[in-house]
Short mmCIF file of C-alpha atoms in Angstrom, two decimals:
data_model
loop_
_atom_site.label_atom_id
_atom_site.label_comp_id
_atom_site.label_asym_id
_atom_site.label_seq_id
_atom_site.Cartn_x
_atom_site.Cartn_y
_atom_site.Cartn_z
CA UNK A 1 4.70 -17.66 12.26
CA UNK A 2 6.89 -19.76 9.76
CA UNK A 3 8.98 -18.28 7.09
CA UNK A 4 9.82 -14.69 6.68
CA UNK A 5 9.00 -13.70 2.88
CA UNK A 6 9.38 -10.13 3.39
CA UNK A 7 11.46 -7.58 0.69
CA UNK A 8 13.16 -5.15 2.83
CA UNK A 9 13.10 -2.01 0.83
CA UNK A 10 16.29 -0.89 -1.11
CA UNK A 11 19.29 0.16 0.53
CA UNK A 12 20.26 3.00 -2.19
CA UNK A 13 16.32 3.74 -4.10
CA UNK A 14 15.08 6.74 -5.38
CA UNK A 15 12.36 8.22 -2.95
CA UNK A 16 9.35 6.73 -4.76
CA UNK A 17 10.74 3.22 -4.83
CA UNK A 18 11.96 3.19 -1.01
CA UNK A 19 8.41 4.40 0.33
CA UNK A 20 6.42 1.86 -2.20
CA UNK A 21 8.66 -0.77 -0.65
CA UNK A 22 9.18 0.57 2.43
CA UNK A 23 5.05 0.27 2.59
CA UNK A 24 4.80 -3.19 1.12
CA UNK A 25 7.24 -3.99 3.76
CA UNK A 26 5.15 -3.13 6.59
CA UNK A 27 2.12 -4.95 4.89
CA UNK A 28 3.77 -7.80 4.70
CA UNK A 29 4.70 -7.75 8.26
CA UNK A 30 1.29 -7.43 9.40
CA UNK A 31 0.34 -10.34 7.35
CA UNK A 32 3.61 -12.19 8.54
CA UNK A 33 1.72 -11.64 12.55
CA UNK A 34 -1.28 -12.89 11.58
CA UNK A 35 -0.01 -15.86 9.67
CA UNK A 36 -0.86 -19.64 11.16
CA UNK A 37 -3.66 -18.12 13.48
CA UNK A 38 -7.17 -19.28 13.51
CA UNK A 39 -9.78 -17.05 13.70
CA UNK A 40 -10.50 -17.48 17.45
CA UNK A 41 -6.68 -16.93 17.87
CA UNK A 42 -6.58 -13.75 15.62
CA UNK A 43 -9.67 -11.88 17.56
CA UNK A 44 -7.52 -12.68 21.06
CA UNK A 45 -7.65 -9.40 22.75
CA UNK A 46 -4.97 -7.55 24.54
CA UNK A 47 -6.57 -6.92 28.10
CA UNK A 48 -9.31 -5.33 29.18
CA UNK A 49 -10.93 -2.79 28.47
CA UNK A 50 -8.83 -2.81 24.96
CA UNK A 51 -11.09 -4.56 22.25
CA UNK A 52 -7.47 -4.60 20.21
CA UNK A 53 -6.68 -7.45 18.55
CA UNK A 54 -4.90 -9.02 15.45
CA UNK A 55 -7.71 -9.04 13.63
CA UNK A 56 -8.81 -5.69 14.61
CA UNK A 57 -5.73 -4.33 13.53
CA UNK A 58 -6.29 -5.71 10.35
CA UNK A 59 -9.52 -4.58 9.94
CA UNK A 60 -8.35 -0.97 11.26
CA UNK A 61 -5.78 -0.93 8.37
CA UNK A 62 -7.98 -1.46 5.44
CA UNK A 63 -9.78 1.61 6.52
CA UNK A 64 -6.39 3.19 7.02
CA UNK A 65 -5.67 2.39 3.42
CA UNK A 66 -9.42 3.34 1.96
CA UNK A 67 -9.45 6.67 4.31
CA UNK A 68 -5.97 7.99 2.76
CA UNK A 69 -5.59 6.67 -0.54
CA UNK A 70 -9.03 5.95 -2.02
CA UNK A 71 -11.05 8.74 -0.43
CA UNK A 72 -8.22 10.98 -1.08
CA UNK A 73 -7.68 10.33 -4.83
CA UNK A 74 -10.43 9.04 -6.15
CA UNK A 75 -13.95 9.68 -4.32
CA UNK A 76 -13.91 11.92 -1.04
CA UNK A 77 -17.47 10.17 -0.27
CA UNK A 78 -16.29 6.52 -0.34
CA UNK A 79 -18.03 4.55 2.35
CA UNK A 80 -15.56 3.32 5.01
CA UNK A 81 -15.03 -0.30 5.25
CA UNK A 82 -16.39 -1.23 8.71
CA UNK A 83 -18.62 2.13 10.02
CA UNK A 84 -21.30 4.26 8.54
CA UNK A 85 -19.02 7.58 9.55
CA UNK A 86 -15.25 8.17 10.08
CA UNK A 87 -14.77 5.85 12.91
CA UNK A 88 -11.36 4.34 12.86
CA UNK A 89 -12.46 2.84 16.59
CA UNK A 90 -15.15 0.55 15.04
CA UNK A 91 -12.60 -1.73 13.46
CA UNK A 92 -10.89 -2.98 16.30
CA UNK A 93 -14.36 -4.72 17.14
CA UNK A 94 -13.54 -8.24 14.93
CA UNK A 95 -15.09 -10.16 17.63
CA UNK A 96 -17.67 -11.22 14.92
CA UNK A 97 -14.85 -11.06 12.14
CA UNK A 98 -13.38 -13.86 10.66
CA UNK A 99 -9.79 -14.20 8.60
CA UNK A 100 -11.29 -14.53 5.35
CA UNK A 101 -13.70 -11.45 5.79
CA UNK A 102 -11.02 -9.11 7.87
CA UNK A 103 -8.23 -9.91 5.13
CA UNK A 104 -10.52 -9.98 2.53
CA UNK A 105 -11.15 -6.46 2.58
CA UNK A 106 -7.90 -5.25 3.66
CA UNK A 107 -6.46 -6.87 0.62
CA UNK A 108 -8.59 -5.52 -1.70
CA UNK A 109 -8.21 -2.02 -0.16
CA UNK A 110 -3.95 -2.51 -0.41
CA UNK A 111 -4.34 -3.79 -3.99
CA UNK A 112 -6.60 -0.38 -4.67
CA UNK A 113 -4.25 1.79 -3.04
CA UNK A 114 -1.11 0.27 -5.20
CA UNK A 115 -2.98 1.11 -8.16
CA UNK A 116 -3.55 4.52 -7.48
CA UNK A 117 0.04 5.45 -6.27
CA UNK A 118 1.28 2.86 -9.49
CA UNK A 119 -1.21 5.49 -11.75
CA UNK A 120 0.11 8.53 -10.16
CA UNK A 121 3.03 10.23 -12.43
CA UNK A 122 4.58 11.61 -9.16
CA UNK A 123 4.55 12.11 -5.57
CA UNK A 124 3.46 15.54 -6.08
CA UNK A 125 -0.07 14.82 -7.13
CA UNK A 126 -2.18 16.35 -4.76
CA UNK A 127 -5.68 14.88 -3.40
CA UNK A 128 -8.41 16.52 -0.56
CA UNK A 129 -8.42 14.84 2.82
CA UNK A 130 -11.89 14.96 3.87
CA UNK A 131 -10.64 14.36 7.37
CA UNK A 132 -8.11 17.16 7.50
CA UNK A 133 -10.26 19.10 5.08
CA UNK A 134 -7.03 19.97 2.88
CA UNK A 135 -4.70 18.79 -0.44
CA UNK A 136 -2.48 16.51 0.81
CA UNK A 137 0.54 14.82 -1.60
CA UNK A 138 0.37 11.41 -2.66
CA UNK A 139 4.34 11.62 -0.95
CA UNK A 140 2.63 12.76 2.32
CA UNK A 141 -0.11 10.26 1.93
CA UNK A 142 2.41 7.02 1.35
CA UNK A 143 4.07 8.46 4.89
CA UNK A 144 1.21 8.51 6.96
CA UNK A 145 0.36 5.40 6.13
CA UNK A 146 3.93 4.02 6.30
CA UNK A 147 3.98 5.39 9.85
CA UNK A 148 0.44 3.66 10.51
CA UNK A 149 1.81 0.41 9.73
CA UNK A 150 4.95 0.77 12.09
CA UNK A 151 2.97 1.90 14.89
CA UNK A 152 0.37 -0.90 14.53
CA UNK A 153 3.29 -3.30 13.74
CA UNK A 154 4.67 -2.58 17.52
CA UNK A 155 1.06 -3.47 18.44
CA UNK A 156 1.18 -6.62 16.48
CA UNK A 157 4.01 -7.47 18.39
CA UNK A 158 2.66 -7.60 21.41
CA UNK A 159 -0.45 -9.45 20.37
CA UNK A 160 1.31 -11.89 18.70
CA UNK A 161 3.17 -12.67 21.75
CA UNK A 162 0.16 -12.50 23.99
CA UNK A 163 -1.64 -15.33 21.64
CA UNK A 164 0.89 -18.02 21.64
CA UNK A 165 4.46 -16.63 22.68
CA UNK A 166 5.89 -16.30 18.79
CA UNK A 167 8.37 -12.86 18.97
CA UNK A 168 10.35 -11.19 16.71
CA UNK A 169 10.98 -9.91 13.54
#
C-alpha cells in the first residue's frame, strides 16, 4: 500500500452524512488493502481449506452491494453477480478471476448503491429484502453493508499481511 487517500467520516455530521462517509471510508479501505498487488497476489488464499483471498473479498462485496441496494430498492429479482442463486460463498472462489473483472463488477455495484442512496429522499425509505422476506429501511441497509465492510476489512488486513507483509491502516 502506497498512500492513504481515504477521507475519514465527519466528527459532527448528521446521520446520513455520517453513514455515507463511514461506508465510503470502508469501501476505500478495501481498495487500499488491494493496492499494488497483481492478480496472482490478489488470488492468494489465506490457508486451507479456506478459499478466502483479497480478490474473493472484492467479489463478495460486489454481491453484498447488489443484494442490499439493487435487490432491495430496485429489482428484487436482479441476478447475483457471481452465482445463479443467492450464494455469497461462490464469490470467494476467485481462482480464475482478475483484478479487472472483480474490481469492475465491484465498482459498478458501488456506484449503483451510491446512486440509489443519493436519490432516496430519506433514510426511512423502505424496500423489500428478499432474503429476509421483509421490508427494511435504507438506514438499516447502510448500517448492514457498513458492518459487512468492517468485518471483511479485518480479514483483508490479515490477507494482505500474508501476501507481502504489509500491515496497518
